mmCIF file of C-alpha atoms in Angstrom:
data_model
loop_
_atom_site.group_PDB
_atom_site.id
_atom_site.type_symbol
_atom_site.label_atom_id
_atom_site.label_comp_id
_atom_site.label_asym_id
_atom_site.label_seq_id
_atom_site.Cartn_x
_atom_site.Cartn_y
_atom_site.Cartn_z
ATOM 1 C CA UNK F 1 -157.606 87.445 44.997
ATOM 2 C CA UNK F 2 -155.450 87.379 42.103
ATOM 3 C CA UNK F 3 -151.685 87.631 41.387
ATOM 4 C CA UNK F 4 -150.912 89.782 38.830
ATOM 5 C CA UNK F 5 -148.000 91.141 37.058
ATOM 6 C CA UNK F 6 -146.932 94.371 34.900
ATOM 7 C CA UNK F 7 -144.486 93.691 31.612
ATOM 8 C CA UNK F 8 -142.434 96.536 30.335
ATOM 9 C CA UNK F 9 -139.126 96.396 28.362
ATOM 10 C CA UNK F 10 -136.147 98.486 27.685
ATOM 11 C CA UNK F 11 -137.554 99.145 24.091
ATOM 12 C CA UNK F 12 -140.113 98.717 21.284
ATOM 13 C CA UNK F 13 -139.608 94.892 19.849
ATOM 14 C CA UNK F 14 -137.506 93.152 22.906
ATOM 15 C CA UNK F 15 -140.487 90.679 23.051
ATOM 16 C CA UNK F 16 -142.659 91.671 25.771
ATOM 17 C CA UNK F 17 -145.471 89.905 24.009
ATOM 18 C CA UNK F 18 -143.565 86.738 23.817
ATOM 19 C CA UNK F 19 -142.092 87.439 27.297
ATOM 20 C CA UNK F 20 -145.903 87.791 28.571
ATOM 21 C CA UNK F 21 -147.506 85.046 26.671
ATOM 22 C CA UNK F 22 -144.602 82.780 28.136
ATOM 23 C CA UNK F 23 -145.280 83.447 31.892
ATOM 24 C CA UNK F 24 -148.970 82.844 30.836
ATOM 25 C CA UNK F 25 -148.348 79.414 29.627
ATOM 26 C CA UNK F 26 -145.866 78.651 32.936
ATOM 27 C CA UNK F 27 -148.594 79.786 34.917
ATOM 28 C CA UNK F 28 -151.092 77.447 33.325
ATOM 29 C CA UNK F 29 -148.962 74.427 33.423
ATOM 30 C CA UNK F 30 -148.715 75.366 37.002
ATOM 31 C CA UNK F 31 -152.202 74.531 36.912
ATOM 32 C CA UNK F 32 -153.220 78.175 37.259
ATOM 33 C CA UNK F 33 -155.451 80.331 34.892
ATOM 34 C CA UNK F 34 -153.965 82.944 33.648
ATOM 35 C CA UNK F 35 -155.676 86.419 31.517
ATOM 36 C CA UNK F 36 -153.576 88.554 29.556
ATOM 37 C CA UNK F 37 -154.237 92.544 28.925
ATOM 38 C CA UNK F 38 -152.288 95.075 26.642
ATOM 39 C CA UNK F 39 -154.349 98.125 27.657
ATOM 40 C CA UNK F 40 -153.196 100.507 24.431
ATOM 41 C CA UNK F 41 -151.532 99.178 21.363
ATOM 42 C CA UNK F 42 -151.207 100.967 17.805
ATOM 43 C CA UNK F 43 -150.424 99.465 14.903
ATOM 44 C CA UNK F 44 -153.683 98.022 14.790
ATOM 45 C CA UNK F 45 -155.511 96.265 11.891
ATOM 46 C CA UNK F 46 -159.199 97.873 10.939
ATOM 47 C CA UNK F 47 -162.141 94.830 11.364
ATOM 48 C CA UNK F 48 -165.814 94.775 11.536
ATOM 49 C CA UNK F 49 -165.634 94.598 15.443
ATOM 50 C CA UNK F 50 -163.630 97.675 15.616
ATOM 51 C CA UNK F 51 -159.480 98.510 15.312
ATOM 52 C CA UNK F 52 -157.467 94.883 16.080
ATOM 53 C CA UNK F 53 -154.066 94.185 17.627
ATOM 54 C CA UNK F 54 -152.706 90.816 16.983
ATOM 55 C CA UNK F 55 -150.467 90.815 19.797
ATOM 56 C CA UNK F 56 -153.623 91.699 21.920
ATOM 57 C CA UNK F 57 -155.550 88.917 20.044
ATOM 58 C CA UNK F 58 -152.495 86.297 20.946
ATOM 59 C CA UNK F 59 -152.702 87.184 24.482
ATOM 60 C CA UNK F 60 -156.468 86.805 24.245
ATOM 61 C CA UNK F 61 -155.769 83.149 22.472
ATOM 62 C CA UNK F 62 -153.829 82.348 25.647
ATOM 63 C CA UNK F 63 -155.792 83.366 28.332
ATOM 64 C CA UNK F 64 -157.363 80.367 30.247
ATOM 65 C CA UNK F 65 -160.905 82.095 29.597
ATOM 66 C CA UNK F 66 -162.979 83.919 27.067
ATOM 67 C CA UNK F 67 -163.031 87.879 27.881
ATOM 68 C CA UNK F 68 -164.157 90.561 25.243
ATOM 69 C CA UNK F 69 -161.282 91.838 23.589
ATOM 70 C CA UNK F 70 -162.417 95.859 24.479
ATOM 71 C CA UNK F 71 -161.466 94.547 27.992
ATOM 72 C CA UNK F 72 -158.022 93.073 26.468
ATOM 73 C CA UNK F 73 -157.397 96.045 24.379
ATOM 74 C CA UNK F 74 -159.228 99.041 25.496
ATOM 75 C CA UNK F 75 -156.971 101.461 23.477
ATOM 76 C CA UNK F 76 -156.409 100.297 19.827
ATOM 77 C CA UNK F 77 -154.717 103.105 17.477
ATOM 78 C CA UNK F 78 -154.235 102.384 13.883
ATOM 79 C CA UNK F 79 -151.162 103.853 13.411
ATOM 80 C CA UNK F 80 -147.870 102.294 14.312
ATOM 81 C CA UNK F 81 -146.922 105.412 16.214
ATOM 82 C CA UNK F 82 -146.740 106.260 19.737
ATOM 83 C CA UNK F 83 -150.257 106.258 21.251
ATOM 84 C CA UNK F 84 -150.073 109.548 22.320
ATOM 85 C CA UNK F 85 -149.945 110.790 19.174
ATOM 86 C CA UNK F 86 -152.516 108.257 17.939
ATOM 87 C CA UNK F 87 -155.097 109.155 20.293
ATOM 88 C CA UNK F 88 -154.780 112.973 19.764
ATOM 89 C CA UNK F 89 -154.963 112.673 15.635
ATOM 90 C CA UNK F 90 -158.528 111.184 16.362
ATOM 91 C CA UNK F 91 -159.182 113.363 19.386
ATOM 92 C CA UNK F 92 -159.532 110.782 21.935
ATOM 93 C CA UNK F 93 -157.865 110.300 25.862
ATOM 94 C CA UNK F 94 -156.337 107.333 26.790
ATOM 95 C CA UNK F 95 -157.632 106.877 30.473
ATOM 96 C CA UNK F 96 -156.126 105.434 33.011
ATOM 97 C CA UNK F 97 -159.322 105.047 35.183
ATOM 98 C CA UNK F 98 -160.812 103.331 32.124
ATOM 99 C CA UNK F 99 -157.714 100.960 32.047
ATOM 100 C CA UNK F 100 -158.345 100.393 35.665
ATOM 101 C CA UNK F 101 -161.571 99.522 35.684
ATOM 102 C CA UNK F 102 -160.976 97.177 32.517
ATOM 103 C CA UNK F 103 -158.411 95.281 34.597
ATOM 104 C CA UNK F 104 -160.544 95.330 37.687
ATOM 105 C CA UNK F 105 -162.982 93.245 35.370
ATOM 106 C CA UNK F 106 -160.212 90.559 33.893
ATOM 107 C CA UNK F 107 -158.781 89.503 37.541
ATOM 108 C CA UNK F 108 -161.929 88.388 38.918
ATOM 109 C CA UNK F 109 -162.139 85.875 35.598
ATOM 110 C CA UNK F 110 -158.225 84.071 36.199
ATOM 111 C CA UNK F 111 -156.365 83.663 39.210
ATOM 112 C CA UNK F 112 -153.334 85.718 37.507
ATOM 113 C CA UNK F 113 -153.603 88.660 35.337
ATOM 114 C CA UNK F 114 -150.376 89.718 33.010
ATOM 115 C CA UNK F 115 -150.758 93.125 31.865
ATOM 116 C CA UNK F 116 -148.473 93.883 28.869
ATOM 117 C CA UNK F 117 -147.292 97.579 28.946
ATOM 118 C CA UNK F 118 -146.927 99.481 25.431
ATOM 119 C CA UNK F 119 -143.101 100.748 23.961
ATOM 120 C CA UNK F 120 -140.718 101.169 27.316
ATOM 121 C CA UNK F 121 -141.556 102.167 30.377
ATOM 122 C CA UNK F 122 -141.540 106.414 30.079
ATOM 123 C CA UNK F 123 -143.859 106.252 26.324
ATOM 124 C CA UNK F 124 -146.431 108.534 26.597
ATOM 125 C CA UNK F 125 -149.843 108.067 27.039
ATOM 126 C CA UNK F 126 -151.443 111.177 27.500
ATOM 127 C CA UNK F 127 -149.927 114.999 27.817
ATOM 128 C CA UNK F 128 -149.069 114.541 31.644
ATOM 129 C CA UNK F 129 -148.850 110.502 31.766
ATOM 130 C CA UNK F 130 -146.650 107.664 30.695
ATOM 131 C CA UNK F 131 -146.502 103.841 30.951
ATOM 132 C CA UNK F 132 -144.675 104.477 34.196
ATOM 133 C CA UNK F 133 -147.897 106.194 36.107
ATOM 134 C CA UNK F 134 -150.330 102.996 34.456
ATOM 135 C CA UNK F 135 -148.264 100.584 36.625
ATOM 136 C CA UNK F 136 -147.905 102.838 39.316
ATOM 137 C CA UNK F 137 -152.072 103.273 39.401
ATOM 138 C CA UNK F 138 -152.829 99.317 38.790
ATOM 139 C CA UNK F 139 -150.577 99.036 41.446
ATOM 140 C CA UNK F 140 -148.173 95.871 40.018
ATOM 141 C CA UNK F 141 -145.018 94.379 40.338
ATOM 142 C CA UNK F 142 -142.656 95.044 37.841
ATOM 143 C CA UNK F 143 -140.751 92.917 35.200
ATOM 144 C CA UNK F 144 -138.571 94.232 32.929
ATOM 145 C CA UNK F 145 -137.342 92.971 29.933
ATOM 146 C CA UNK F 146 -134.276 93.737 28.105
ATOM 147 C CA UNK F 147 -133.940 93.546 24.691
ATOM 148 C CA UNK F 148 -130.148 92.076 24.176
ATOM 149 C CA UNK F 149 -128.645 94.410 21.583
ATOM 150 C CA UNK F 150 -125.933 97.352 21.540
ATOM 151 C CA UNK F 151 -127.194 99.780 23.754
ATOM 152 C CA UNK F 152 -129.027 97.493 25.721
ATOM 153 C CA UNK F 153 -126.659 98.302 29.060
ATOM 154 C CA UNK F 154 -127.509 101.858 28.946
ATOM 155 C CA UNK F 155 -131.239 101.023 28.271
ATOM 156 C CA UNK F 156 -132.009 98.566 31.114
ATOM 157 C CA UNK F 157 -129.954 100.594 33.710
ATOM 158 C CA UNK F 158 -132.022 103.719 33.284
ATOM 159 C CA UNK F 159 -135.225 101.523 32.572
ATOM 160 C CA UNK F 160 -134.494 100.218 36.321
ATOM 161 C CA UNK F 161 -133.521 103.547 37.738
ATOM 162 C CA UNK F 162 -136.995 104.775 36.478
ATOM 163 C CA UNK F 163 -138.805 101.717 38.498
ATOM 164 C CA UNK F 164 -136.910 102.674 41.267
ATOM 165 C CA UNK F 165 -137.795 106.307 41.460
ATOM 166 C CA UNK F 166 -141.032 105.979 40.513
ATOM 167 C CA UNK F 167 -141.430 103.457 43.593
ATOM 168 C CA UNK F 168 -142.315 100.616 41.432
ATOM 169 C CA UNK F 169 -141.450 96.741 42.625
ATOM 170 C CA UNK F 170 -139.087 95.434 40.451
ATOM 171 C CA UNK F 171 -139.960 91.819 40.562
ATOM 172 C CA UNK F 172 -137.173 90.545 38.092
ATOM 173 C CA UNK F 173 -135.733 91.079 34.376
ATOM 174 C CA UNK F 174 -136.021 88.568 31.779
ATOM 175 C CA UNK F 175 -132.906 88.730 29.437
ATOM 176 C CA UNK F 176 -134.121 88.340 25.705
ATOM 177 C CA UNK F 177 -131.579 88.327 22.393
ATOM 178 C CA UNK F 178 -133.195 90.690 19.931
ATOM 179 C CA UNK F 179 -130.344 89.443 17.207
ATOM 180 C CA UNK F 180 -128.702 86.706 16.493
ATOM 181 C CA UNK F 181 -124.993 87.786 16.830
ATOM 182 C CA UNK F 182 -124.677 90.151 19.387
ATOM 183 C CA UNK F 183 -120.779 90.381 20.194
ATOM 184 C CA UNK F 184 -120.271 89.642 24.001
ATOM 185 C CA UNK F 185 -123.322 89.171 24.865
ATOM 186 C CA UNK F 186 -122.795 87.256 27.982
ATOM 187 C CA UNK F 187 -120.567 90.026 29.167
ATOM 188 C CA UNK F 188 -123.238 92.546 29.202
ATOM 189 C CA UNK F 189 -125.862 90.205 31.018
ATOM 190 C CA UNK F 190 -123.293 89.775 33.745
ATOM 191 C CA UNK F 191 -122.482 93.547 33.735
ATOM 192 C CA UNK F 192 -126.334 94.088 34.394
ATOM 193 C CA UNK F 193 -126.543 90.882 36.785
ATOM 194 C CA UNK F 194 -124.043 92.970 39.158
ATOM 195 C CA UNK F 195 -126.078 96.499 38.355
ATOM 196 C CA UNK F 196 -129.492 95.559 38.801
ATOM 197 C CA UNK F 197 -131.105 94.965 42.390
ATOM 198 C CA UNK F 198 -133.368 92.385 41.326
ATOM 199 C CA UNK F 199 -133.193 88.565 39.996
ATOM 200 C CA UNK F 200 -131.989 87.810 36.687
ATOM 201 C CA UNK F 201 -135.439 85.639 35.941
ATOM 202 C CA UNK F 202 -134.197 83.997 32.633
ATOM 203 C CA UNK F 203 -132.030 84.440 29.620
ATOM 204 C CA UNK F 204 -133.818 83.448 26.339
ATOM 205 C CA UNK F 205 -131.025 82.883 23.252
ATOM 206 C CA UNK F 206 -131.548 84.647 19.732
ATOM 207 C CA UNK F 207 -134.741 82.318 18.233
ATOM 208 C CA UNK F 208 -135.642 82.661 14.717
ATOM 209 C CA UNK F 209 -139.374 80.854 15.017
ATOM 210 C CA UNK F 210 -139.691 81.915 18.531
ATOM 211 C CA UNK F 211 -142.902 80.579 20.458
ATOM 212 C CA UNK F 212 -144.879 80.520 23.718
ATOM 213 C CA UNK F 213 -143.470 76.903 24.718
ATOM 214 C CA UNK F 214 -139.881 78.538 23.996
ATOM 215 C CA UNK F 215 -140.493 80.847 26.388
ATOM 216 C CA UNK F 216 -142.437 79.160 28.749
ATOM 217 C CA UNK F 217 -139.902 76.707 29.336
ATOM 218 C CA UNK F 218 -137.423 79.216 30.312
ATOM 219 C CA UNK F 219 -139.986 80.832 33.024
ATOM 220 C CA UNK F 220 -140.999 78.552 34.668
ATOM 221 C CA UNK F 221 -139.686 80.542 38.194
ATOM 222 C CA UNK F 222 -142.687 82.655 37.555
ATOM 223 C CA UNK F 223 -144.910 79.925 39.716
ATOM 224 C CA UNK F 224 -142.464 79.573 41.868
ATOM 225 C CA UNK F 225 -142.436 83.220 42.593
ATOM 226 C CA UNK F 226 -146.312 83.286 43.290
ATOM 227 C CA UNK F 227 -146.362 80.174 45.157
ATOM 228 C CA UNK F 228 -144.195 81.500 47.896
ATOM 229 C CA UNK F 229 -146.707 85.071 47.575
ATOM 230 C CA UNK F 230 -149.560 82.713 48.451
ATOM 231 C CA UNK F 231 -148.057 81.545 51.709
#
């Protein structure tokens, strides 16, 4: 049975990709295998093979085995808008039971599967569903991370309120700097250290060439996490 994980963020651009593709790589230094999935992305690039994300195709490079990207990426929108919106211009439905079933497919392949959500955690995804309800129906633990900017108290504090009501686990928050001169920034990761009602999984600084062993490095609790889950 595998031990999977959901990723959502406060935000568009906090670095959930990063964020995911670095608990991949812990995992897998763990000794582990580890799959990524990012279920519906826009912004996609147009290809022979069909519509292409390349934060879809990074996860994809990272996974610990081959998978066809349509189970990766079952929802690919060209437009860099929210999918919603995407999928009704071209009069398709993003389904959730289709998600499902693509996920079903990707755990039985790694021992972990890391699904990267798309935007925050209440974006849209059909007329009566958001992010929020795909977690809730894959049935996932929750981490959350914040994108360290102005505004950033106010976003993670109702980001975690919405896990919490919608009955969500809210494994941990990863704190990530978005910029690289955020005044006081340490004061408003302790202010959300004493606010939120979960662990405080890492802090990653401001990186200008960020990458996966960046990350990694700095999440390494992540195996620590499943290993007591295993017991």
């Amino acid at each position: 049975m595998s031990l999977d994980l959901f990723i959502t963020g406060t935000d568009t651009a906090v670095g959930k990709t990063w964020v995911t593709l670095g608990i991949m790589a812990a995992l897998q230094t763990s000794g582990a295998s580890a799959i990524g999935m990012k279920p519906v992305a826009s912004g996609c690039r147009s290809t022979g093979a069909g519509f292409r994300n390349e934060d879809a195709e990074r996860l994809l490079h990272q996974s610990s085995v081959p998978a066809p990207y349509d189970l990766v990426n079952p929802f690919a929108f060209a437009p860099a808008i929210a999918p919603h919106i995407a999928a009704a211009e071209i009069g398709r439905d993003i389904s959730l039971a289709k998600i499902a079933s693509c996920y079903r497919a990707l755990t039985g392949l790694a021992d972990h599967c890391v699904v990267e959500g798309v935007g925050g955690w209440l974006v849209p995804l059909t007329a009566t569903e958001t992010v929020a309800d795909l977690a809730r129906h894959l049935g996932l633990p929750v981490i959350l991370v914040v994108g360290i900017r102005l505004g950033c108290l106010n976003h993670a504090l109702l980001s975690v309120a919405g896990i919490r009501h919608g009955g969500n686990r809210l494994l941990g928050w990863v704190a990530n700097h978005t910029e690289p001169d955020m005044a006081r920034s340490e004061e408003n990761i302790l202010t959300l250290e004493t606010r939120i009602d979960a662990p405080l999984l890492a802090t990653i600084p401001w990186l200008s060439e960020p990458s996966v062993a960046d990350f990694a490095g700095r999440l390494t609790i992540i195996e620590r996490i499943f290993s007591q889950q295993r017991r």
